[in-house]
């Protein structure tokens, strides 16, 4: 799903930002400058993120346009694209 999200962002001209609260399994170079570690919760709190992964699509003004929290393993790419309104 990580590679797919990068491709989706590129295809739709989105500015992809990845907020990781725990560092997880992401290698240090994953996402380059788009990766933000959020160990103190200051980035995820404004968006009310409580479960991982959570995908939040915002407009240029920062207002939330779509949120996806439960991505099924089956057909995850189509589900994310549709639920973010990018289909």
Tab-separated table of N, CA, C and O in Angstrom:
chain	number	residue	atom	x	y	z
A	1	UNK	N	0.822	-1.189	0.000
A	1	UNK	CA	0.000	0.000	0.000
A	1	UNK	C	0.869	1.257	0.000
A	1	UNK	O	0.479	2.269	-0.559
A	2	UNK	N	2.056	1.190	0.618
A	2	UNK	CA	2.933	2.365	0.657
A	2	UNK	C	3.298	2.866	-0.731
A	2	UNK	O	3.212	4.059	-1.015
A	3	UNK	N	3.718	1.953	-1.601
A	3	UNK	CA	4.094	2.334	-2.969
A	3	UNK	C	2.876	2.867	-3.704
A	3	UNK	O	2.956	3.875	-4.408
A	4	UNK	N	1.747	2.214	-3.522
A	4	UNK	CA	0.517	2.643	-4.174
A	4	UNK	C	0.150	4.066	-3.764
A	4	UNK	O	-0.238	4.877	-4.597
A	5	UNK	N	0.251	4.410	-2.486
A	5	UNK	CA	-0.080	5.759	-2.030
A	5	UNK	C	0.826	6.800	-2.671
A	5	UNK	O	0.378	7.875	-3.049
A	6	UNK	N	2.102	6.480	-2.814
A	6	UNK	CA	3.021	7.384	-3.498
A	6	UNK	C	2.621	7.606	-4.940
A	6	UNK	O	2.628	8.730	-5.441
A	7	UNK	N	2.252	6.533	-5.619
A	7	UNK	CA	1.811	6.635	-7.012
A	7	UNK	C	0.505	7.404	-7.115
A	7	UNK	O	0.320	8.226	-8.014
A	8	UNK	N	-0.418	7.149	-6.189
A	8	UNK	CA	-1.705	7.838	-6.190
A	8	UNK	C	-1.498	9.344	-6.005
A	8	UNK	O	-2.098	10.148	-6.708
A	9	UNK	N	-0.641	9.703	-5.093
A	9	UNK	CA	-0.354	11.121	-4.852
A	9	UNK	C	0.235	11.767	-6.100
A	9	UNK	O	-0.157	12.864	-6.494
A	10	UNK	N	1.170	11.083	-6.732
A	10	UNK	CA	1.816	11.626	-7.937
A	10	UNK	C	0.800	11.781	-9.065
A	10	UNK	O	0.749	12.821	-9.730
A	11	UNK	N	-0.007	10.766	-9.286
A	11	UNK	CA	-0.989	10.776	-10.362
A	11	UNK	C	-2.000	11.905	-10.212
A	11	UNK	O	-2.407	12.526	-11.187
A	12	UNK	N	-2.409	12.190	-8.976
A	12	UNK	CA	-3.447	13.191	-8.733
A	12	UNK	C	-2.877	14.543	-8.293
A	12	UNK	O	-3.625	15.433	-7.915
A	13	UNK	N	-1.549	14.683	-8.346
A	13	UNK	CA	-0.924	15.951	-7.977
A	13	UNK	C	-1.089	16.302	-6.505
A	13	UNK	O	-1.212	17.468	-6.154
A	14	UNK	N	-1.090	15.272	-5.651
A	14	UNK	CA	-1.270	15.488	-4.217
A	14	UNK	C	0.079	15.649	-3.525
A	14	UNK	O	1.072	15.069	-3.935
A	15	UNK	N	0.097	16.422	-2.477
A	15	UNK	CA	1.289	16.598	-1.652
A	15	UNK	C	1.212	15.568	-0.531
A	15	UNK	O	0.484	15.755	0.436
A	16	UNK	N	1.925	14.462	-0.682
A	16	UNK	CA	1.850	13.352	0.261
A	16	UNK	C	2.704	13.637	1.484
A	16	UNK	O	3.882	13.978	1.373
A	17	UNK	N	2.110	13.499	2.650
A	17	UNK	CA	2.822	13.598	3.929
A	17	UNK	C	2.512	12.344	4.720
A	17	UNK	O	1.359	11.946	4.829
A	18	UNK	N	3.529	11.721	5.267
A	18	UNK	CA	3.362	10.516	6.059
A	18	UNK	C	3.742	10.846	7.494
A	18	UNK	O	4.853	11.292	7.757
A	19	UNK	N	2.797	10.636	8.390
A	19	UNK	CA	3.044	10.874	9.807
A	19	UNK	C	3.124	9.515	10.481
A	19	UNK	O	2.170	8.743	10.453
A	20	UNK	N	4.255	9.216	11.076
A	20	UNK	CA	4.467	7.933	11.733
A	20	UNK	C	4.717	8.198	13.214
A	20	UNK	O	5.660	8.894	13.579
A	21	UNK	N	3.879	7.638	14.056
A	21	UNK	CA	3.981	7.877	15.490
A	21	UNK	C	4.966	6.940	16.168
A	21	UNK	O	5.439	7.226	17.254
A	22	UNK	N	5.303	5.848	15.527
A	22	UNK	CA	6.099	4.843	16.227
A	22	UNK	C	7.336	4.398	15.475
A	22	UNK	O	8.089	3.601	15.942
A	23	UNK	N	7.518	4.869	14.295
A	23	UNK	CA	8.615	4.521	13.388
A	23	UNK	C	8.370	3.206	12.683
A	23	UNK	O	8.814	2.992	11.591
A	24	UNK	N	7.699	2.271	13.292
A	24	UNK	CA	7.291	1.025	12.645
A	24	UNK	C	8.389	0.361	11.851
A	24	UNK	O	9.538	0.321	12.253
A	25	UNK	N	8.016	-0.157	10.702
A	25	UNK	CA	8.944	-0.882	9.845
A	25	UNK	C	9.470	-0.030	8.704
A	25	UNK	O	10.110	-0.537	7.796
A	26	UNK	N	9.180	1.263	8.715
A	26	UNK	CA	9.634	2.119	7.628
A	26	UNK	C	11.140	2.312	7.697
A	26	UNK	O	11.675	2.652	8.754
A	27	UNK	N	11.835	2.093	6.594
A	27	UNK	CA	13.273	2.363	6.587
A	27	UNK	C	13.513	3.868	6.699
A	27	UNK	O	12.641	4.669	6.373
A	28	UNK	N	14.684	4.275	7.177
A	28	UNK	CA	14.970	5.701	7.388
A	28	UNK	C	14.751	6.575	6.158
A	28	UNK	O	14.399	7.726	6.276
A	29	UNK	N	14.922	6.027	4.952
A	29	UNK	CA	14.792	6.827	3.726
A	29	UNK	C	13.377	6.806	3.149
A	29	UNK	O	13.101	7.486	2.164
A	30	UNK	N	12.465	6.060	3.775
A	30	UNK	CA	11.109	5.947	3.239
A	30	UNK	C	10.442	7.313	3.165
A	30	UNK	O	10.452	8.067	4.122
A	31	UNK	N	9.899	7.637	2.028
A	31	UNK	CA	9.163	8.875	1.775
A	31	UNK	C	10.030	10.128	1.787
A	31	UNK	O	9.516	11.214	1.603
A	32	UNK	N	11.310	10.030	2.007
A	32	UNK	CA	12.185	11.212	1.983
A	32	UNK	C	11.700	12.300	2.918
A	32	UNK	O	11.396	12.044	4.071
A	33	UNK	N	11.621	13.523	2.404
A	33	UNK	CA	11.201	14.666	3.222
A	33	UNK	C	9.727	14.634	3.587
A	33	UNK	O	9.273	15.435	4.404
A	34	UNK	N	8.951	13.738	3.000
A	34	UNK	CA	7.514	13.672	3.286
A	34	UNK	C	7.216	12.916	4.578
A	34	UNK	O	6.095	12.921	5.054
A	35	UNK	N	8.223	12.250	5.181
A	35	UNK	CA	8.015	11.489	6.403
A	35	UNK	C	8.227	12.381	7.612
A	35	UNK	O	9.263	13.014	7.766
A	36	UNK	N	7.220	12.427	8.470
A	36	UNK	CA	7.295	13.213	9.695
A	36	UNK	C	7.052	12.288	10.881
A	36	UNK	O	6.017	11.627	10.945
A	37	UNK	N	8.000	12.230	11.806
A	37	UNK	CA	7.809	11.431	13.009
A	37	UNK	C	6.999	12.251	14.009
A	37	UNK	O	7.259	13.427	14.212
A	38	UNK	N	6.034	11.615	14.620
A	38	UNK	CA	5.112	12.314	15.522
A	38	UNK	C	5.088	11.628	16.882
A	38	UNK	O	4.051	11.188	17.352
A	39	UNK	N	6.223	11.553	17.518
A	39	UNK	CA	6.303	10.839	18.783
A	39	UNK	C	5.549	11.537	19.911
A	39	UNK	O	5.133	10.897	20.865
A	40	UNK	N	5.312	12.830	19.813
A	40	UNK	CA	4.602	13.545	20.879
A	40	UNK	C	3.121	13.765	20.563
A	40	UNK	O	2.385	14.314	21.380
A	41	UNK	N	2.648	13.357	19.389
A	41	UNK	CA	1.242	13.466	19.039
A	41	UNK	C	0.798	14.816	18.523
A	41	UNK	O	-0.377	15.009	18.212
A	42	UNK	N	1.697	15.752	18.377
A	42	UNK	CA	1.299	17.103	17.965
A	42	UNK	C	0.788	17.177	16.529
A	42	UNK	O	0.016	18.077	16.194
A	43	UNK	N	1.162	16.235	15.683
A	43	UNK	CA	0.693	16.234	14.294
A	43	UNK	C	-0.619	15.479	14.132
A	43	UNK	O	-1.479	15.875	13.360
A	44	UNK	N	-0.781	14.389	14.854
A	44	UNK	CA	-1.987	13.578	14.683
A	44	UNK	C	-3.180	14.100	15.479
A	44	UNK	O	-4.319	13.872	15.108
A	45	UNK	N	-2.961	14.815	16.561
A	45	UNK	CA	-4.061	15.308	17.392
A	45	UNK	C	-5.047	16.203	16.637
A	45	UNK	O	-6.255	16.014	16.752
A	46	UNK	N	-4.589	17.170	15.847
A	46	UNK	CA	-5.544	18.036	15.136
A	46	UNK	C	-6.471	17.277	14.180
A	46	UNK	O	-7.569	17.728	13.888
A	47	UNK	N	-6.029	16.120	13.705
A	47	UNK	CA	-6.837	15.329	12.785
A	47	UNK	C	-7.571	14.188	13.494
A	47	UNK	O	-8.199	13.362	12.855
A	48	UNK	N	-7.461	14.139	14.806
A	48	UNK	CA	-8.133	13.129	15.644
A	48	UNK	C	-7.798	11.704	15.226
A	48	UNK	O	-8.674	10.824	15.228
A	49	UNK	N	-6.553	11.456	14.858
A	49	UNK	CA	-6.117	10.113	14.482
A	49	UNK	C	-5.991	9.269	15.746
A	49	UNK	O	-5.273	9.632	16.669
A	50	UNK	N	-6.710	8.141	15.765
A	50	UNK	CA	-6.680	7.261	16.927
A	50	UNK	C	-6.322	5.828	16.576
A	50	UNK	O	-6.042	5.032	17.454
A	51	UNK	N	-6.372	5.487	15.299
A	51	UNK	CA	-6.075	4.134	14.873
A	51	UNK	C	-5.113	4.202	13.685
A	51	UNK	O	-5.131	5.167	12.920
A	52	UNK	N	-4.274	3.189	13.550
A	52	UNK	CA	-3.297	3.181	12.467
A	52	UNK	C	-3.525	1.971	11.590
A	52	UNK	O	-3.810	0.883	12.104
A	53	UNK	N	-3.410	2.102	10.283
A	53	UNK	CA	-3.156	3.353	9.579
A	53	UNK	C	-4.442	4.171	9.404
A	53	UNK	O	-5.529	3.619	9.333
A	54	UNK	N	-4.295	5.453	9.327
A	54	UNK	CA	-5.385	6.367	9.016
A	54	UNK	C	-4.923	7.242	7.859
A	54	UNK	O	-3.849	7.822	7.922
A	55	UNK	N	-5.721	7.307	6.820
A	55	UNK	CA	-5.410	8.155	5.669
A	55	UNK	C	-6.305	9.379	5.742
A	55	UNK	O	-7.524	9.252	5.838
A	56	UNK	N	-5.714	10.560	5.714
A	56	UNK	CA	-6.469	11.801	5.793
A	56	UNK	C	-6.150	12.621	4.553
A	56	UNK	O	-4.992	12.926	4.285
A	57	UNK	N	-7.178	12.972	3.795
A	57	UNK	CA	-7.018	13.825	2.622
A	57	UNK	C	-7.492	15.218	3.013
A	57	UNK	O	-8.635	15.386	3.451
A	58	UNK	N	-6.610	16.191	2.899
A	58	UNK	CA	-6.975	17.564	3.243
A	58	UNK	C	-6.877	18.453	2.020
A	58	UNK	O	-6.158	18.152	1.072
A	59	UNK	N	-7.581	19.547	2.064
A	59	UNK	CA	-7.477	20.552	1.019
A	59	UNK	C	-6.267	21.425	1.294
A	59	UNK	O	-5.604	21.292	2.324
A	60	UNK	N	-5.950	22.340	0.383
A	60	UNK	CA	-4.804	23.232	0.557
A	60	UNK	C	-4.884	24.060	1.839
A	60	UNK	O	-3.863	24.452	2.390
A	61	UNK	N	-6.104	24.280	2.336
A	61	UNK	CA	-6.269	25.061	3.555
A	61	UNK	C	-6.159	24.215	4.821
A	61	UNK	O	-6.296	24.722	5.928
A	62	UNK	N	-5.925	22.897	4.672
A	62	UNK	CA	-5.792	22.004	5.817
A	62	UNK	C	-7.093	21.395	6.283
A	62	UNK	O	-7.102	20.563	7.179
A	63	UNK	N	-8.204	21.788	5.669
A	63	UNK	CA	-9.503	21.242	6.065
A	63	UNK	C	-9.624	19.796	5.582
A	63	UNK	O	-9.266	19.464	4.450
A	64	UNK	N	-10.139	18.932	6.437
A	64	UNK	CA	-10.286	17.514	6.116
A	64	UNK	C	-11.372	17.321	5.060
A	64	UNK	O	-12.487	17.798	5.208
A	65	UNK	N	-11.016	16.601	3.986
A	65	UNK	CA	-11.968	16.301	2.921
A	65	UNK	C	-12.420	14.850	2.959
A	65	UNK	O	-13.535	14.543	2.563
A	66	UNK	N	-11.540	13.946	3.419
A	66	UNK	CA	-11.893	12.525	3.510
A	66	UNK	C	-10.969	11.847	4.511
A	66	UNK	O	-9.815	12.244	4.665
A	67	UNK	N	-11.494	10.832	5.178
A	67	UNK	CA	-10.720	10.047	6.141
A	67	UNK	C	-11.010	8.569	5.879
A	67	UNK	O	-12.160	8.178	5.729
A	68	UNK	N	-9.963	7.764	5.847
A	68	UNK	CA	-10.107	6.323	5.679
A	68	UNK	C	-9.347	5.657	6.815
A	68	UNK	O	-8.150	5.886	6.984
A	69	UNK	N	-10.049	4.837	7.604
A	69	UNK	CA	-9.384	4.176	8.725
A	69	UNK	C	-9.344	2.667	8.609
A	69	UNK	O	-8.455	2.042	9.144
A	70	UNK	N	-10.292	2.059	7.943
A	70	UNK	CA	-10.315	0.598	7.855
A	70	UNK	C	-10.190	0.178	6.399
A	70	UNK	O	-11.151	0.187	5.658
A	71	UNK	N	-8.990	-0.178	6.018
A	71	UNK	CA	-8.727	-0.565	4.632
A	71	UNK	C	-8.692	-2.085	4.564
A	71	UNK	O	-7.845	-2.714	5.190
A	72	UNK	N	-9.627	-2.691	3.833
A	72	UNK	CA	-9.645	-4.154	3.727
A	72	UNK	C	-8.436	-4.646	2.929
A	72	UNK	O	-7.974	-3.964	2.015
A	73	UNK	N	-7.913	-5.788	3.329
A	73	UNK	CA	-6.760	-6.334	2.605
A	73	UNK	C	-7.122	-6.654	1.166
A	73	UNK	O	-6.330	-6.437	0.266
A	74	UNK	N	-8.323	-7.172	0.956
A	74	UNK	CA	-8.777	-7.478	-0.389
A	74	UNK	C	-9.098	-6.177	-1.112
A	74	UNK	O	-9.870	-5.364	-0.613
A	75	UNK	N	-8.496	-5.960	-2.230
A	75	UNK	CA	-8.787	-4.803	-3.071
A	75	UNK	C	-8.526	-3.462	-2.369
A	75	UNK	O	-9.283	-2.510	-2.503
A	76	UNK	N	-7.455	-3.400	-1.589
A	76	UNK	CA	-7.118	-2.205	-0.809
A	76	UNK	C	-6.922	-0.974	-1.694
A	76	UNK	O	-7.368	0.117	-1.350
A	77	UNK	N	-6.260	-1.131	-2.825
A	77	UNK	CA	-5.994	0.019	-3.688
A	77	UNK	C	-7.281	0.649	-4.202
A	77	UNK	O	-7.456	1.867	-4.142
A	78	UNK	N	-8.204	-0.165	-4.691
A	78	UNK	CA	-9.473	0.364	-5.202
A	78	UNK	C	-10.280	0.990	-4.071
A	78	UNK	O	-10.895	2.037	-4.242
A	79	UNK	N	-10.248	0.365	-2.902
A	79	UNK	CA	-10.995	0.883	-1.757
A	79	UNK	C	-10.479	2.248	-1.340
A	79	UNK	O	-11.262	3.179	-1.124
A	80	UNK	N	-9.169	2.403	-1.246
A	80	UNK	CA	-8.574	3.695	-0.852
A	80	UNK	C	-8.885	4.758	-1.891
A	80	UNK	O	-9.307	5.856	-1.553
A	81	UNK	N	-8.699	4.455	-3.157
A	81	UNK	CA	-8.957	5.415	-4.230
A	81	UNK	C	-10.408	5.878	-4.207
A	81	UNK	O	-10.683	7.077	-4.262
A	82	UNK	N	-11.309	4.948	-4.066
A	82	UNK	CA	-12.745	5.273	-4.056
A	82	UNK	C	-13.108	6.089	-2.801
A	82	UNK	O	-13.783	7.109	-2.895
A	83	UNK	N	-12.644	5.662	-1.649
A	83	UNK	CA	-13.038	6.321	-0.398
A	83	UNK	C	-12.405	7.697	-0.213
A	83	UNK	O	-12.917	8.523	0.529
A	84	UNK	N	-11.299	7.946	-0.894
A	84	UNK	CA	-10.712	9.280	-0.862
A	84	UNK	C	-11.303	10.175	-1.944
A	84	UNK	O	-10.934	11.319	-2.090
A	85	UNK	N	-12.224	9.617	-2.737
A	85	UNK	CA	-12.878	10.392	-3.773
A	85	UNK	C	-12.010	10.635	-4.984
A	85	UNK	O	-12.199	11.608	-5.721
A	86	UNK	N	-11.053	9.753	-5.219
A	86	UNK	CA	-10.123	9.926	-6.331
A	86	UNK	C	-10.400	8.949	-7.471
A	86	UNK	O	-9.627	8.894	-8.413
A	87	UNK	N	-11.478	8.195	-7.371
A	87	UNK	CA	-11.790	7.195	-8.407
A	87	UNK	C	-12.458	7.857	-9.599
A	87	UNK	O	-13.073	8.853	-9.517
